[in-house]
mmCIF file of C-alpha atoms and ligand atoms in Angstrom:
data_model
loop_
_atom_site.group_PDB
_atom_site.id
_atom_site.type_symbol
_atom_site.label_atom_id
_atom_site.label_comp_id
_atom_site.label_asym_id
_atom_site.label_seq_id
_atom_site.Cartn_x
_atom_site.Cartn_y
_atom_site.Cartn_z
ATOM 1 C CA MET K 1 37.749 -23.340 104.389
ATOM 2 C CA ALA K 2 36.186 -26.693 103.278
ATOM 3 C CA ASN K 3 35.704 -27.442 99.515
ATOM 4 C CA GLU K 4 32.378 -25.582 99.002
ATOM 5 C CA THR K 5 30.784 -26.666 95.800
ATOM 6 C CA ASP K 6 27.406 -25.139 96.162
ATOM 7 C CA ILE K 7 27.132 -21.604 97.100
ATOM 8 C CA THR K 8 24.133 -19.239 97.251
ATOM 9 C CA VAL K 9 24.510 -15.526 97.726
ATOM 10 C CA GLU K 10 21.500 -13.325 98.434
ATOM 11 C CA VAL K 11 21.861 -10.072 96.577
ATOM 12 C CA HIS K 12 20.348 -6.785 98.072
ATOM 13 C CA SER K 13 23.315 -4.362 97.574
ATOM 14 C CA GLN K 14 26.172 -3.447 95.357
ATOM 15 C CA GLU K 15 28.646 -5.027 97.711
ATOM 16 C CA ASP K 16 26.770 -8.373 97.187
ATOM 17 C CA ILE K 17 27.657 -8.105 93.502
ATOM 18 C CA ILE K 18 31.424 -8.222 94.449
ATOM 19 C CA THR K 19 30.834 -10.973 97.107
ATOM 20 C CA ALA K 20 29.059 -13.125 94.564
ATOM 21 C CA ARG K 21 31.671 -12.794 91.966
ATOM 22 C CA GLN K 22 34.417 -13.483 94.416
ATOM 23 C CA SER K 23 32.599 -16.624 95.768
ATOM 24 C CA GLY K 24 32.057 -17.728 92.094
ATOM 25 C CA ARG K 25 35.773 -17.401 91.173
ATOM 26 C CA GLU K 26 36.807 -19.385 94.399
ATOM 27 C CA LEU K 27 34.296 -22.121 93.580
ATOM 28 C CA ALA K 28 35.466 -22.344 90.052
ATOM 29 C CA ARG K 29 39.084 -22.576 91.168
ATOM 30 C CA GLN K 30 38.273 -25.354 93.716
ATOM 31 C CA SER K 31 36.283 -27.182 91.016
ATOM 32 C CA GLY K 32 39.447 -27.278 88.858
ATOM 33 C CA PHE K 33 38.712 -24.568 86.374
ATOM 34 C CA GLY K 34 41.479 -22.487 85.001
ATOM 35 C CA THR K 35 42.067 -18.733 85.653
ATOM 36 C CA VAL K 36 40.693 -17.787 82.264
ATOM 37 C CA ASP K 37 37.360 -19.528 83.115
ATOM 38 C CA GLN K 38 37.446 -18.177 86.597
ATOM 39 C CA THR K 39 37.547 -14.644 85.120
ATOM 40 C CA ARG K 40 34.876 -15.465 82.657
ATOM 41 C CA LEU K 41 32.669 -16.695 85.349
ATOM 42 C CA ALA K 42 33.253 -13.810 87.712
ATOM 43 C CA THR K 43 32.525 -11.290 84.798
ATOM 44 C CA VAL K 44 29.238 -13.259 84.052
ATOM 45 C CA ILE K 45 28.047 -13.288 87.608
ATOM 46 C CA SER K 46 28.797 -9.514 87.685
ATOM 47 C CA GLU K 47 26.478 -9.029 84.760
ATOM 48 C CA LEU K 48 23.638 -11.154 85.904
ATOM 49 C CA VAL K 49 23.551 -10.130 89.473
ATOM 50 C CA ARG K 50 23.704 -6.462 88.600
ATOM 51 C CA ASN K 51 20.833 -6.995 86.272
ATOM 52 C CA ALA K 52 18.800 -8.700 89.106
ATOM 53 C CA LEU K 53 19.682 -5.705 91.407
ATOM 54 C CA VAL K 54 18.947 -3.101 88.943
ATOM 55 C CA TYR K 55 15.895 -4.376 87.130
ATOM 56 C CA ALA K 56 14.391 -6.547 89.956
ATOM 57 C CA GLY K 57 15.682 -4.804 93.052
ATOM 58 C CA GLY K 58 17.643 -8.018 94.194
ATOM 59 C CA GLY K 59 17.671 -11.644 93.799
ATOM 60 C CA THR K 60 19.687 -14.853 94.418
ATOM 61 C CA CYS K 61 22.805 -16.165 92.984
ATOM 62 C CA ARG K 62 23.460 -19.929 93.089
ATOM 63 C CA ILE K 63 26.751 -21.473 91.729
ATOM 64 C CA TYR K 64 27.559 -25.065 91.862
ATOM 65 C CA SER K 65 29.581 -27.555 90.135
ATOM 66 C CA ASP K 66 28.813 -30.950 88.726
ATOM 67 C CA ILE K 67 31.877 -33.165 88.248
ATOM 68 C CA SER K 68 31.871 -36.658 86.801
ATOM 69 C CA ASP K 69 34.619 -38.835 85.439
ATOM 70 C CA SER K 70 34.669 -37.321 81.903
ATOM 71 C CA GLN K 71 33.858 -33.752 82.542
ATOM 72 C CA ARG K 72 33.147 -30.858 84.901
ATOM 73 C CA THR K 73 30.258 -28.401 84.506
ATOM 74 C CA LEU K 74 29.872 -25.059 86.346
ATOM 75 C CA HIS K 75 26.261 -23.890 86.886
ATOM 76 C CA LEU K 76 25.248 -20.368 87.640
ATOM 77 C CA VAL K 77 21.608 -19.829 88.462
ATOM 78 C CA VAL K 78 20.585 -16.101 89.146
ATOM 79 C CA SER K 79 16.942 -15.723 90.085
ATOM 80 C CA ASP K 80 14.624 -12.750 90.919
ATOM 81 C CA GLU K 81 11.096 -11.687 91.519
ATOM 82 C CA GLY K 82 11.132 -8.727 89.386
ATOM 83 C CA PRO K 83 8.882 -7.700 86.498
ATOM 84 C CA GLY K 84 10.528 -10.065 84.005
ATOM 85 C CA ILE K 85 12.352 -9.360 80.674
ATOM 86 C CA VAL K 86 9.775 -7.979 78.351
ATOM 87 C CA ASP K 87 11.320 -8.879 74.930
ATOM 88 C CA VAL K 88 14.060 -11.586 75.409
ATOM 89 C CA PRO K 89 15.261 -11.613 71.797
ATOM 90 C CA ARG K 90 15.741 -7.897 72.044
ATOM 91 C CA ALA K 91 17.429 -7.987 75.349
ATOM 92 C CA LEU K 92 19.876 -10.408 73.812
ATOM 93 C CA GLU K 93 20.847 -8.024 71.119
ATOM 94 C CA PRO K 94 24.148 -6.274 71.901
ATOM 95 C CA GLY K 95 23.444 -2.640 72.415
ATOM 96 C CA PHE K 96 19.917 -2.961 73.614
ATOM 97 C CA SER K 97 19.447 -1.419 77.056
ATOM 98 C CA SER K 98 16.145 -0.049 78.742
ATOM 99 C CA GLY K 99 18.372 1.473 81.697
ATOM 100 C CA GLY K 100 20.931 3.528 79.859
ATOM 101 C CA GLY K 101 23.553 0.798 79.916
ATOM 102 C CA LEU K 102 25.773 -0.345 77.107
ATOM 103 C CA GLY K 103 23.416 -3.235 76.676
ATOM 104 C CA LEU K 104 26.264 -5.695 76.624
ATOM 105 C CA GLY K 105 25.490 -7.588 79.726
ATOM 106 C CA LEU K 106 23.271 -10.515 78.462
ATOM 107 C CA PRO K 107 25.235 -10.735 75.046
ATOM 108 C CA ALA K 108 28.458 -11.215 77.082
ATOM 109 C CA VAL K 109 26.912 -13.996 79.309
ATOM 110 C CA ARG K 110 25.999 -15.857 76.108
ATOM 111 C CA ARG K 111 29.687 -15.350 74.634
ATOM 112 C CA LEU K 112 31.458 -16.162 77.830
ATOM 113 C CA MET K 113 29.422 -19.243 78.896
ATOM 114 C CA ASP K 114 28.666 -22.396 76.983
ATOM 115 C CA ASP K 115 24.977 -21.857 77.208
ATOM 116 C CA MET K 116 22.276 -19.991 78.767
ATOM 117 C CA THR K 117 18.660 -20.472 79.287
ATOM 118 C CA ILE K 118 16.271 -17.666 80.305
ATOM 119 C CA ASP K 119 13.068 -18.362 82.007
ATOM 120 C CA THR K 120 11.094 -15.152 82.435
ATOM 121 C CA HIS K 121 7.620 -14.110 83.416
ATOM 122 C CA PRO K 122 5.904 -11.018 84.754
ATOM 123 C CA THR K 123 6.578 -12.468 88.309
ATOM 124 C CA GLY K 124 10.346 -13.007 87.994
ATOM 125 C CA THR K 125 13.334 -14.292 85.926
ATOM 126 C CA VAL K 126 15.586 -17.207 86.145
ATOM 127 C CA ILE K 127 18.802 -17.415 84.205
ATOM 128 C CA HIS K 128 20.816 -20.522 84.165
ATOM 129 C CA ALA K 129 24.189 -20.512 82.485
ATOM 130 C CA ARG K 130 26.574 -23.362 82.278
ATOM 131 C CA MET K 131 30.314 -23.958 81.428
ATOM 132 C CA THR K 132 31.583 -27.421 80.744
ATOM 133 C CA ARG K 133 35.141 -28.719 80.476
ATOM 134 C CA LYS K 134 36.478 -32.143 79.610
ATOM 135 C CA ARG K 135 38.632 -33.611 82.340
ATOM 136 C CA MET M 1 36.519 3.771 100.857
ATOM 137 C CA ARG M 2 37.464 6.502 98.330
ATOM 138 C CA VAL M 3 40.000 6.016 95.632
ATOM 139 C CA PRO M 4 42.751 8.457 96.085
ATOM 140 C CA VAL M 5 43.877 10.697 93.191
ATOM 141 C CA LEU M 6 47.374 11.973 93.179
ATOM 142 C CA ARG M 7 48.603 15.079 91.313
ATOM 143 C CA LEU M 8 51.912 15.247 89.517
ATOM 144 C CA GLY M 9 52.232 18.601 87.979
ATOM 145 C CA HIS M 10 49.527 18.753 85.263
ATOM 146 C CA ILE M 11 48.959 15.098 85.412
ATOM 147 C CA LEU M 12 46.682 13.083 87.801
ATOM 148 C CA LEU M 13 47.415 9.481 88.780
ATOM 149 C CA THR M 14 45.153 7.182 90.400
ATOM 150 C CA SER M 15 45.423 3.401 91.136
ATOM 151 C CA VAL M 16 42.407 1.409 91.576
ATOM 152 C CA GLN M 17 43.335 -0.992 94.530
ATOM 153 C CA SER M 18 40.360 -3.401 94.576
ATOM 154 C CA ASP M 19 37.180 -4.172 93.071
ATOM 155 C CA LEU M 20 34.893 -1.157 93.286
ATOM 156 C CA THR M 21 31.208 -1.032 93.864
ATOM 157 C CA ASP M 22 29.227 0.793 91.270
ATOM 158 C CA GLU M 23 28.919 3.637 93.573
ATOM 159 C CA GLN M 24 32.713 3.830 94.211
ATOM 160 C CA ALA M 25 33.273 3.800 90.472
ATOM 161 C CA MET M 26 30.876 6.682 89.904
ATOM 162 C CA THR M 27 32.605 8.703 92.947
ATOM 163 C CA LEU M 28 35.884 8.217 91.293
ATOM 164 C CA GLN M 29 34.519 9.479 88.117
ATOM 165 C CA GLY M 30 33.197 12.526 89.693
ATOM 166 C CA ASP M 31 36.313 13.168 91.587
ATOM 167 C CA ILE M 32 38.493 13.009 88.352
ATOM 168 C CA LEU M 33 36.173 15.102 86.332
ATOM 169 C CA GLU M 34 36.020 17.814 88.982
ATOM 170 C CA LEU M 35 39.788 18.161 89.205
ATOM 171 C CA LEU M 36 39.949 18.397 85.412
ATOM 172 C CA ARG M 37 37.189 20.925 85.416
ATOM 173 C CA ASP M 38 38.878 23.134 88.075
ATOM 174 C CA GLY M 39 41.960 23.218 85.867
ATOM 175 C CA LYS M 40 43.962 21.504 88.305
ATOM 176 C CA ALA M 41 45.112 18.942 85.700
ATOM 177 C CA ASP M 42 45.017 18.254 82.023
ATOM 178 C CA GLY M 43 45.018 14.508 81.944
ATOM 179 C CA ILE M 44 44.851 11.489 84.034
ATOM 180 C CA VAL M 45 46.446 7.919 84.137
ATOM 181 C CA ILE M 46 44.080 5.290 85.722
ATOM 182 C CA ASP M 47 45.972 2.224 86.754
ATOM 183 C CA ILE M 48 43.701 -0.898 87.050
ATOM 184 C CA THR M 49 46.460 -3.527 87.805
ATOM 185 C CA SER M 50 44.596 -4.715 90.822
ATOM 186 C CA VAL M 51 41.270 -4.898 89.257
ATOM 187 C CA ASP M 52 40.215 -8.539 88.264
ATOM 188 C CA VAL M 53 36.749 -7.937 86.840
ATOM 189 C CA VAL M 54 35.733 -5.260 84.258
ATOM 190 C CA ASP M 55 32.228 -5.790 83.438
ATOM 191 C CA SER M 56 30.040 -3.765 81.058
ATOM 192 C CA TYR M 57 29.159 -1.343 83.879
ATOM 193 C CA MET M 58 32.882 -0.754 84.627
ATOM 194 C CA ALA M 59 33.582 -0.384 80.899
ATOM 195 C CA ARG M 60 30.768 2.204 80.598
ATOM 196 C CA VAL M 61 32.149 4.205 83.486
ATOM 197 C CA LEU M 62 35.699 4.238 82.003
ATOM 198 C CA ASN M 63 34.439 5.143 78.581
ATOM 199 C CA GLU M 64 32.242 7.893 79.955
ATOM 200 C CA THR M 65 35.019 9.349 81.978
ATOM 201 C CA ALA M 66 37.306 9.435 79.037
ATOM 202 C CA ARG M 67 34.701 11.005 76.799
ATOM 203 C CA MET M 68 33.669 13.700 79.276
ATOM 204 C CA ALA M 69 37.430 14.423 79.996
ATOM 205 C CA ARG M 70 37.978 14.910 76.404
ATOM 206 C CA ILE M 71 35.103 17.353 76.053
ATOM 207 C CA MET M 72 36.780 19.293 78.765
ATOM 208 C CA GLY M 73 40.161 19.263 76.899
ATOM 209 C CA GLY M 74 41.650 16.551 78.901
ATOM 210 C CA GLU M 75 42.931 13.071 78.200
ATOM 211 C CA VAL M 76 42.537 9.739 80.027
ATOM 212 C CA VAL M 77 44.969 6.749 79.699
ATOM 213 C CA LEU M 78 44.228 3.297 81.210
ATOM 214 C CA THR M 79 47.139 1.308 82.408
ATOM 215 C CA GLY M 80 47.916 -2.128 83.882
ATOM 216 C CA MET M 81 44.922 -4.079 82.556
ATOM 217 C CA GLN M 82 45.439 -7.781 83.447
ATOM 218 C CA PRO M 83 45.688 -10.143 80.532
ATOM 219 C CA LEU M 84 42.846 -12.230 81.703
ATOM 220 C CA VAL M 85 40.785 -9.019 82.030
ATOM 221 C CA ALA M 86 41.814 -8.041 78.423
ATOM 222 C CA LEU M 87 40.889 -11.489 77.177
ATOM 223 C CA THR M 88 37.590 -11.507 78.669
ATOM 224 C CA LEU M 89 36.738 -8.073 77.245
ATOM 225 C CA VAL M 90 37.694 -9.220 73.797
ATOM 226 C CA GLU M 91 35.453 -12.117 74.259
ATOM 227 C CA MET M 92 32.617 -9.992 75.415
ATOM 228 C CA GLY M 93 32.562 -8.574 71.948
ATOM 229 C CA ARG M 94 33.355 -5.379 70.006
ATOM 230 C CA GLU M 95 35.753 -2.904 71.169
ATOM 231 C CA ILE M 96 34.101 -2.531 74.553
ATOM 232 C CA ILE M 97 36.739 -0.207 75.959
ATOM 233 C CA GLY M 98 37.195 3.062 74.084
ATOM 234 C CA VAL M 99 39.897 4.453 76.166
ATOM 235 C CA GLU M 100 43.591 4.741 75.322
ATOM 236 C CA THR M 101 45.676 2.101 77.157
ATOM 237 C CA ALA M 102 49.231 1.457 77.994
ATOM 238 C CA LEU M 103 51.036 -1.448 79.560
ATOM 239 C CA ASP M 104 52.018 0.053 82.952
ATOM 240 C CA LEU M 105 51.963 3.241 84.847
ATOM 241 C CA GLU M 106 55.322 4.529 83.569
ATOM 242 C CA SER M 107 54.480 4.143 79.890
ATOM 243 C CA GLY M 108 50.904 5.435 80.665
ATOM 244 C CA VAL M 109 52.469 8.829 82.008
ATOM 245 C CA GLU M 110 54.733 8.987 78.850
ATOM 246 C CA ARG M 111 51.688 8.343 76.744
ATOM 247 C CA LEU M 112 49.756 10.920 78.376
ATOM 248 C CA LYS M 113 52.475 13.519 78.180
ATOM 249 C CA SER M 114 52.863 12.907 74.555
ATOM 250 C CA SER M 115 49.318 13.322 73.809
ATOM 251 C CA LEU M 116 49.037 16.411 75.787
ATOM 252 C CA ALA M 117 52.053 17.881 73.994
ATOM 253 C CA ARG M 118 50.521 17.061 70.724
ATOM 254 C CA ARG M 119 47.379 18.647 71.741
ATOM 255 C CA ASP M 120 49.052 21.785 72.678
ATOM 256 C CA ARG M 121 51.146 21.926 69.417
ATOM 257 C CA ASP M 122 47.747 21.457 67.613
ATOM 258 C CA ARG M 123 46.513 24.566 69.498
ATOM 259 C CA ASN M 124 49.594 26.551 69.040
ATOM 260 C CA ASP M 125 49.276 25.949 65.299
ATOM 261 C CA THR M 126 46.022 27.945 65.338
ATOM 262 C CA ARG M 127 46.861 30.337 68.089
ATOM 263 C CA ALA M 128 50.631 30.974 67.709
ATOM 264 C CA ASN M 129 50.892 30.604 71.505
ATOM 265 C CA PRO M 130 54.115 28.805 72.278
ATOM 266 C CA GLY M 131 54.689 26.778 75.498
ATOM 267 C CA ASP M 132 55.896 23.356 76.132
ATOM 268 C CA ARG M 133 54.691 22.528 79.603
ATOM 269 C CA TYR M 134 54.847 18.817 79.311
ATOM 270 C CA GLY M 135 58.418 18.689 77.601
ATOM 271 C CA GLU M 136 58.495 15.448 75.629
HETATM 272 N N1 ATP R 201 16.469 -9.590 85.641
HETATM 273 C C1 ATP R 201 15.998 -8.751 84.756
HETATM 274 N N2 ATP R 201 14.768 -8.416 84.991
HETATM 275 C C2 ATP R 201 14.135 -7.506 83.887
HETATM 276 N N3 ATP R 201 14.734 -7.021 82.938
HETATM 277 C C3 ATP R 201 15.953 -7.461 82.776
HETATM 278 C C4 ATP R 201 16.700 -8.277 83.611
HETATM 279 N N4 ATP R 201 17.934 -8.547 83.051
HETATM 280 C C5 ATP R 201 18.005 -7.837 81.834
HETATM 281 N N5 ATP R 201 16.814 -7.057 81.705
HETATM 282 C C6 ATP R 201 16.491 -6.434 80.416
HETATM 283 O O1 ATP R 201 17.342 -6.671 79.587
HETATM 284 C C7 ATP R 201 18.011 -5.611 79.011
HETATM 285 C C8 ATP R 201 19.367 -5.916 78.595
HETATM 286 O O2 ATP R 201 20.132 -6.456 79.633
HETATM 287 P P1 ATP R 201 21.759 -6.318 79.403
HETATM 288 O O3 ATP R 201 22.393 -6.819 80.794
HETATM 289 O O4 ATP R 201 22.150 -6.929 78.330
HETATM 290 O O5 ATP R 201 22.075 -4.742 79.330
HETATM 291 P P2 ATP R 201 22.061 -3.571 80.368
HETATM 292 O O6 ATP R 201 21.774 -4.125 81.768
HETATM 293 O O7 ATP R 201 20.745 -2.775 79.938
HETATM 294 O O8 ATP R 201 23.314 -2.825 80.198
HETATM 295 P P3 ATP R 201 24.745 -3.374 80.654
HETATM 296 O O9 ATP R 201 24.681 -4.715 81.254
HETATM 297 O O10 ATP R 201 25.637 -3.303 79.480
HETATM 298 O O11 ATP R 201 25.181 -2.355 81.685
HETATM 299 C C9 ATP R 201 17.952 -4.729 80.003
HETATM 300 O O12 ATP R 201 18.130 -3.328 79.662
HETATM 301 C C10 ATP R 201 16.554 -4.937 80.828
HETATM 302 O O13 ATP R 201 15.688 -4.164 79.973
HETATM 303 MG MG1 MG R 202 23.231 -5.532 82.352
#
């Protein structure tokens, strides 16, 4: 397989969660990220993609890397056309869940990645998370 | 695909061989609880050596399985967690996994036997009903 550094996985089913995180892990590996970062990314993909599936009925997961002389950055963008996150600060609190979960998904993303931006409206949600390492 | 659950005397053994979908994880939970409920076993060792992602959903299923098993008088021990998975879980915050763990299948079985023996001793203290089914 050629070095794929920009992958998009359409998410409609639970199997797609597994496909997305495996693709993400592979892309991270090919972009020079270590096994600890690969596992962090796979876990984060699992959290965000499942949220898109559960709360929005599906979505799109894009993973790409951006490599310069001094650093490499891994980008994860998960978007959906669901109802949006009603109360973002609350959704980020560990333990808050509207769906009977542990409420640890979004807090985990924040901890495992370097930063995360949430763009959410009643017509959909886009979450962009990044991980940057010096070369 | 269904995750096979083996029975070894009063102990169940299962080895999760790949990443499970949410539904497969729920099915496994149901299978385990059914076997415990039917009195076919008293405890289970779940080996996750081949699992390379444990997210908050999987953590919840594992915690719930252990909690429900305890309500039915059983015990659950989790074995073989990959170091990278353990590290990620720690980073995810708090003690997200509330299940007893052991390094490998062998020590997991030992751990389970001794907690079941301890449980029986505690019962015997109140009921004076001897028996050492799990021999320590
Ligand atoms: N894509 C989304 N669209 C709409 N609401 C969302 C979305 N993602 C998250 N939410 C809301 O934010 C809450 C917190 O999400 P988070 O992933 O932290 O926890 P959870 O999914 O409820 O449980 P867990 O991830 O631990 O299984 C959710 O319960 C839901 O209300
Ligand atoms: Mg979630």
